[in-house]
PDB file of C-alpha atoms in Angstrom:
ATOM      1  CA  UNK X   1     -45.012  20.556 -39.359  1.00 66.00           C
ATOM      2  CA  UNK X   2     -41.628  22.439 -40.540  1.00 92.00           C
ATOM      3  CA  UNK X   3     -38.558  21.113 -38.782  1.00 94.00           C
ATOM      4  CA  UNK X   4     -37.898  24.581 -37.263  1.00 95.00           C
ATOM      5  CA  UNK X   5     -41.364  24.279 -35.429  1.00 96.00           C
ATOM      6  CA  UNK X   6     -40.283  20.492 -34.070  1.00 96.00           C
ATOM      7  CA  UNK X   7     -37.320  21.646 -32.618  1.00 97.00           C
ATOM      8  CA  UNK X   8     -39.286  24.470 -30.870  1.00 97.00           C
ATOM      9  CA  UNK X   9     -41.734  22.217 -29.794  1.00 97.00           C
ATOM     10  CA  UNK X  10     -39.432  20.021 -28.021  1.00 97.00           C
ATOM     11  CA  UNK X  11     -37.565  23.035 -26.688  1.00 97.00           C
ATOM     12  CA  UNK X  12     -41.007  24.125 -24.760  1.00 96.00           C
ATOM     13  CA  UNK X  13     -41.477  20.975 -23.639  1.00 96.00           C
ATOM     14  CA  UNK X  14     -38.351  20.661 -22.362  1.00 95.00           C
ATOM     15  CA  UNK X  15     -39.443  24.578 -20.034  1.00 93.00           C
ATOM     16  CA  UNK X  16     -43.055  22.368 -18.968  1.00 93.00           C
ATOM     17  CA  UNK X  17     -40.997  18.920 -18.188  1.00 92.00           C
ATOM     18  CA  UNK X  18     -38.444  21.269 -15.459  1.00 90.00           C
ATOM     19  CA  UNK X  19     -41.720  22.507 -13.820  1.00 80.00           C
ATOM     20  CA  UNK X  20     -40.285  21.210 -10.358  1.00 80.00           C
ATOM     21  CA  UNK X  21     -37.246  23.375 -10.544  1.00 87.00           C
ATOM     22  CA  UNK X  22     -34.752  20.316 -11.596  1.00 92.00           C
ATOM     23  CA  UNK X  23     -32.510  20.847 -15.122  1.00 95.00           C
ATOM     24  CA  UNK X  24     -34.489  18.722 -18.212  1.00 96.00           C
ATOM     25  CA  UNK X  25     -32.527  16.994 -20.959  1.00 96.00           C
ATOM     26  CA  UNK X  26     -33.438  16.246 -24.241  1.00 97.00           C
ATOM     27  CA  UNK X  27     -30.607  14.696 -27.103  1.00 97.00           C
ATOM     28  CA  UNK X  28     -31.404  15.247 -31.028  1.00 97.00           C
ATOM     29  CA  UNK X  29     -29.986  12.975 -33.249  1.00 96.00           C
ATOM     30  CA  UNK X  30     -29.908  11.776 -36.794  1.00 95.00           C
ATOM     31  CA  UNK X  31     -30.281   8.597 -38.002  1.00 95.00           C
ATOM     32  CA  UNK X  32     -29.898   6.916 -34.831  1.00 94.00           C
ATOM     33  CA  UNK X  33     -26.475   9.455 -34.245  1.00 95.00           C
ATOM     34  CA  UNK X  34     -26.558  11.699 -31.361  1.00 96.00           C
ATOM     35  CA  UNK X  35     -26.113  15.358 -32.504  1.00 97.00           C
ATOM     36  CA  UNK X  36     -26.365  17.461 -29.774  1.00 98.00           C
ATOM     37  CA  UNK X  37     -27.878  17.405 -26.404  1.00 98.00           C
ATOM     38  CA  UNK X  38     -29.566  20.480 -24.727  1.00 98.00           C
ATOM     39  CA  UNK X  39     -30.450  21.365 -21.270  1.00 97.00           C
ATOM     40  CA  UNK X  40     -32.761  23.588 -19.880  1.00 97.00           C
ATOM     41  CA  UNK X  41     -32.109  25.436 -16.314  1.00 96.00           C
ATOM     42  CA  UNK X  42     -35.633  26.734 -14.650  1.00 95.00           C
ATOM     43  CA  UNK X  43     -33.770  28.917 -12.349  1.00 93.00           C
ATOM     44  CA  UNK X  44     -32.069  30.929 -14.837  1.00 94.00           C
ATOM     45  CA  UNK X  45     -34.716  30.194 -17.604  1.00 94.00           C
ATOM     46  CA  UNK X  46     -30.947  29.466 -20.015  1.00 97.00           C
ATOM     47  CA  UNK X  47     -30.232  26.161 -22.074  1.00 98.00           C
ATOM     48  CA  UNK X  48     -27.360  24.676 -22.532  1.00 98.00           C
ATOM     49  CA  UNK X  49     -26.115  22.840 -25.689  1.00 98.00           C
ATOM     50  CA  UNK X  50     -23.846  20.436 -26.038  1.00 98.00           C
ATOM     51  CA  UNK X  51     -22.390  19.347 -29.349  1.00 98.00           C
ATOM     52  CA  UNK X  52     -21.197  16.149 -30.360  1.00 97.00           C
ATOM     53  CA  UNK X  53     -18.487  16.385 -32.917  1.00 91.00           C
ATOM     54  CA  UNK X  54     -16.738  12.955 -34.136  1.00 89.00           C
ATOM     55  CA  UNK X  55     -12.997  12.927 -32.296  1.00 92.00           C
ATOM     56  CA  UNK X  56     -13.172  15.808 -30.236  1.00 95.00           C
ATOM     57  CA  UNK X  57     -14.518  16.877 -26.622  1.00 96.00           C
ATOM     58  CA  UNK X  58     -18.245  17.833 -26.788  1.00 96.00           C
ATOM     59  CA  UNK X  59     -18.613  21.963 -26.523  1.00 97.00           C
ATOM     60  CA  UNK X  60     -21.161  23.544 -24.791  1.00 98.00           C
ATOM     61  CA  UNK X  61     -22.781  26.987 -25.078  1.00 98.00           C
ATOM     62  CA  UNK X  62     -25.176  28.892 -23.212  1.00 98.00           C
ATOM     63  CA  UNK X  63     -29.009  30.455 -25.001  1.00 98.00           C
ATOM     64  CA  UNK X  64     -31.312  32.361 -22.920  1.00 97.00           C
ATOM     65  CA  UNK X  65     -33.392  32.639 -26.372  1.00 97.00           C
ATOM     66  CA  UNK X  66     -35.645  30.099 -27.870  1.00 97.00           C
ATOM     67  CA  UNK X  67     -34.718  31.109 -30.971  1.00 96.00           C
ATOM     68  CA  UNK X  68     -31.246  31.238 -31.248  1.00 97.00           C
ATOM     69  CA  UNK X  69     -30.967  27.650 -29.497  1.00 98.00           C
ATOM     70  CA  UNK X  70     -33.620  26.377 -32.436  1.00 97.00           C
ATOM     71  CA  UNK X  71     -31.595  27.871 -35.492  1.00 97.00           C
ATOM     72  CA  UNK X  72     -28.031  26.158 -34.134  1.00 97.00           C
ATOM     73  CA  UNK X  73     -29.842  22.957 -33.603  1.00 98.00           C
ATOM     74  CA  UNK X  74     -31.277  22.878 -36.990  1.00 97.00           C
ATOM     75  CA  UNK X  75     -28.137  23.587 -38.902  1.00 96.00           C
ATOM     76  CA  UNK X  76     -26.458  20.660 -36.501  1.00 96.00           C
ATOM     77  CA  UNK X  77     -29.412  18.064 -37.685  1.00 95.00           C
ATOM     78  CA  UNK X  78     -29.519  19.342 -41.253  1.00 91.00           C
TER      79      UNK X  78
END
């Protein structure tokens, strides 16, 4: 499995594990280093990533598509 289709995996899992209405949160990381961590809202079907960048305030941005969410993810784990 390509690392593009992992991340998407995980991203629909996150939709199925926020079944009940409640935000799910997943982190990516690399070698043991916490990357980013996104959040998916069921109510306005967005997610929300936050990156981790060394000595600075984690930023967050807003996705309402899969896709865009997956490339920025993979060029944070890369």
């Amino acid at each position: 499995m390509s690392q593009l289709q992992g991340i998407i995996t995980r991203l629909k899992n996150l939709q199925e594990q926020s079944n009940g209405g409640e935000p799910a949160q997943r982190f990516f990381e690399v070698n043991g280093e916490r990357k980013c961590q996104v959040t998916y809202h069921p109510k306005t079907e967005t997610y929300e990533l936050e990156v981790y960048l060394e000595k600075e305030k984690p930023k967050k941005y807003q996705f309402d598509n899969i896709d865009m969410i997956t490339i920025e993810i993979f060029d944070l784990i890369q």
